[in-house]
Amino acid sequence: MDEADALEALSEVLNKLTENPYDISLHAENVRLAYATRMDDQIHSALDMVTAFWAAGDNVWLPIIERRLQGTLESAEDLQAVLDLFDRAEQDYLSFNILQKHLEFLINQYERINTSEMKPAHLANLFSTEWTSAAISSVVSKGMGHLTKSHLLWDIRRDWEFELLQNATDRDKASLTDAVEAMLLERLQQPHSSSYSAYSSFTTNYKPPDQYEALLVKASKLRSQAVKSYEKREAFETSLEKAGFSLEAYAYYIAAERRKKPDLFVLGALYERAIAEADRRRFSGEAGAEDSLRAFWIGYVDFLRTQDADPDVRAATFRRALKSVPVSGEVWARYIRFLVEAYSRIEAIGPLQSDVEQLVPIILARAGYEKRRLEATQTAEAGFDVPVLILMDGLTKVNKASPSGDPRLRLEKYLSELLLDLADLPEQAIEMWEDATKRHKASYLTWTAYTDVLIKQARYDDARKVFSDIAMKNIDWPEAIWDTWLSFEQLHGTAEDIDDCLDRLDRAQIQVNARRAKEAEKAGYAAMQIASEQQEVADVIRSAHAQAAASEPVAMDVDTPQSGTKRKAEDDALPEDSKKAKMETKPAPLKRDRENCTVFVADLPMGVQEDELGALFKDCGAIREIKVTQLPNSLVATVEFNERDSVPAALTKDKKRVRGEEIAVHLAWQSTLYITNFPEKADDTFVRNLFAKYGTIFDVRWPSKKFKSTRRFCYLQFTSPSAAQAALELHRHEVEPGQLLNVLISNPERKKDRTDSDANDRELYVAGLSKFATKDDLEKLFKTYGTVKEVRMALTDDGHSRGFAFIEFEQEKDASAALAANNFELKKRRIAVTLADTRFRAKNRDPAQREEVRNRSLRIRNLPADTQEGLLQQVLEKLAPVKRVEVFTELNEADVEFENAADAGKLLLLSDPIMYNGKALELSAGGPGGPSASRPVAPSPSTGGMFVPRAAASRPRAGLGSKKRGVGASAAGTPSTSQPTKGSSQDDFRKMLSGGSSR
């Protein structure tokens, strides 16, 4: 990107930042573009803008500090300005680079000022010996909790203090000796990885000889506890380093520390380290770093609260956290409970106002504070107007943020309790719930809450009317409504009311059963229809490729393992109709229906195990698999049944209690989005950052590009359907000029609308080409049907056609129209045109080509379980252009084919390991070929590296309308008598495979 383009792009980013300064990805892009302009004022402006809205790491602060240090440093104001910059930088995140720079500045300025003939009077006490010693001690203390790096700071302080002691006058030496001894003894009691020899040297040089032994014994006792403390954590520090200081490794280390009696000195520093690493990864765009950063801050402030930390320390930590993760509702909620004055700052943060899950905890905390304040000050008689107004205003904000509001009705429940029990406004509570039922028409939770309020106010007729109206409606859990109605009638109704209720419930049950059966039948039919269509397409393509294989020497295979690659001789003798009969008597079995058979379980209490969920869902049907997943802030699970008929019963478990807490159960596909038409450069980080504001992301699944490199779609699953619904606002969103994003709910009944099958529908397979046909011939022919995107023709070594090609159109309709070219005569040959099956690829390359592929391929081992091919390819493409990735799940290994051998060789020479999902990948040279791949041995050199085909006289011509010659005898069930006029016979071919000679 040249400077002009960079300036134009920078202007666009600045406009976006003006509207949304709380988007960290925009700031990162702003900094990157500013550096691209190579203009110092743009770079400094971008860096300053980051620090104005966000906490920043040393990648932002160090250039700012370096720029300031290059200015004049003569006046007290100049020096204080630099010191203030260091303080601001150190308040954001723990950075040893900044702390070391700070110490270097203090010592250099001390030496400069105090070695001059006369210290400037205007500096007063600044950079005096006492002031400098205290300043150095303060800087060093900020990094003392880092067990493996604290010596980098402490050694600087020790050397400076020792130099002062050596040069001290006799009058000052005694006090300095005591100060240094206190410093050394304090260090002995701190766990760290460096040696403890400094105190021994100090005692030898500055203490009386007769005290040496007693002092060392005392020091040994003091340091013993610190040594034990370090030894307990040494294994964790080693594991952390081996894991590349991954966020998962930090989370594991922190969890281990919190399980035992926490040490504020160690755990506080560990949180600081984890937070700094998470911010660094977030700024670089790593997926999941934002969620981890929020989780670390929440854990840190909660830890300080449980340790009864000093209120000033907690207040400072909250301010730092809010500058680091200003869009975290949980951090805001905790801060409001600690310091309610912060509430006014929330209004200025746009993204927070559009995220229901982050917004609701803030409103509840604010209303709860006002409620407790009124109760504590005994001013309740003045009314609860303030918390009521806060909640009503909060409901407006939530409904504005999401059309579906809060499906858990947390604000409505709180407001209802206030109106009924404290404010004595029952009519307003009834009106509020009536409005809620209009917004949540299918929610049993809303209707039961509404009727509960009516019953509490003794409005039995109104409650009965509501029950009667909704009994036959399509509610998400009608059984809950029916049970509530029946209980109500048994308490407050007459015998006739009970009989009428039971009659209506019987009719409702019949209606619901019929509806569910119809839905199940419809879904089952749709699944069978899809399977049938896929089978029909596969039959057509398989037939076309069989014809191409008969006329061309190139063998093909597909991405799914086959029983064999050579067609059996008996099959050659079967007539067409017998083959069809055989195929029809053995239809392809239906695939595992994950989407229709899986429910998603959210809001699980921490620590829930798979067997607990198995016990909860066992009465719904046979369970195939349960997976429990720990997310940064929540625990979720997926439950897959053998049959889709089990799902309706499983959905009735919604709002059930596990370990005393309500859980949420929904169809997995309801919270899953199908996303396509994003920029080609978009990766997992891009998608996660774009959709993170709508809710917690459970998973992003990417397609394999093994057989088609142009596939560009993904599936993104949230933990709640409401988040997925809210994210639909990005549908048709312009991510780049003229490029509109497609975002749809991944409904399995509309599978064709949410796959890349249209990509295959835009590509044609052309067989039976003359050896003299060229790409220009094909382009000229097929462009008459529409815009041709690409023509890929298989060529021999001398540049002639190998008989087949692939034509890709821009539009599906053009490809469909081009099917009319089937049986068209081109260069005196009838061509066959069918839809392409992109899973087919050339199998028998010549030895030189196979060797070339092997040279630019690597085998990768030590992959994490369930590695996605598409995601792995994204990671590797950041290092070198990748042509193909194939993962072997059962081995946790993969074959990777790069664009050139040089890139593959460079990766083998990397000194640092490639990290993927917290694991260091192991790379080794080796050609492609997995455990299920059958790689044929090359034929003998006498054949020129290729199998010699039968003579043309024995081959049928391609094309549906061409006359078939030489196959009549075979069709009748007898062997063909035509003999090849040239080349090896089939017997010779068999001998060659068995090791014998054909000549």
PDB file of C-alpha atoms in Angstrom, residues 24 29 164 173 204 294 338 422 511 641 788:
ATOM      1  CA  ILE A  24     -10.470  -1.678  19.594  1.00  0.00           C
ATOM      2  CA  GLU A  29      -6.310  -0.630  12.065  1.00  0.00           C
ATOM      3  CA  LEU A 164      25.522   4.272  46.594  1.00  0.00           C
ATOM      4  CA  LYS A 173      27.217   4.594  55.447  1.00  0.00           C
ATOM      5  CA  THR A 204      30.692 -10.549  54.184  1.00  0.00           C
ATOM      6  CA  ARG A 294     -12.863  -9.869  30.298  1.00  0.00           C
ATOM      7  CA  PHE A 338     -18.543  -0.756  44.438  1.00  0.00           C
ATOM      8  CA  LEU A 422     -42.760  -2.423  47.737  1.00  0.00           C
ATOM      9  CA  GLN A 511     -53.663 -30.497  18.633  1.00  0.00           C
ATOM     10  CA  PHE A 641     -30.031 -37.904  20.264  1.00  0.00           C
ATOM     11  CA  VAL A 788     -17.154 -17.453 -17.600  1.00  0.00           C
TER      12      VAL A 788
END
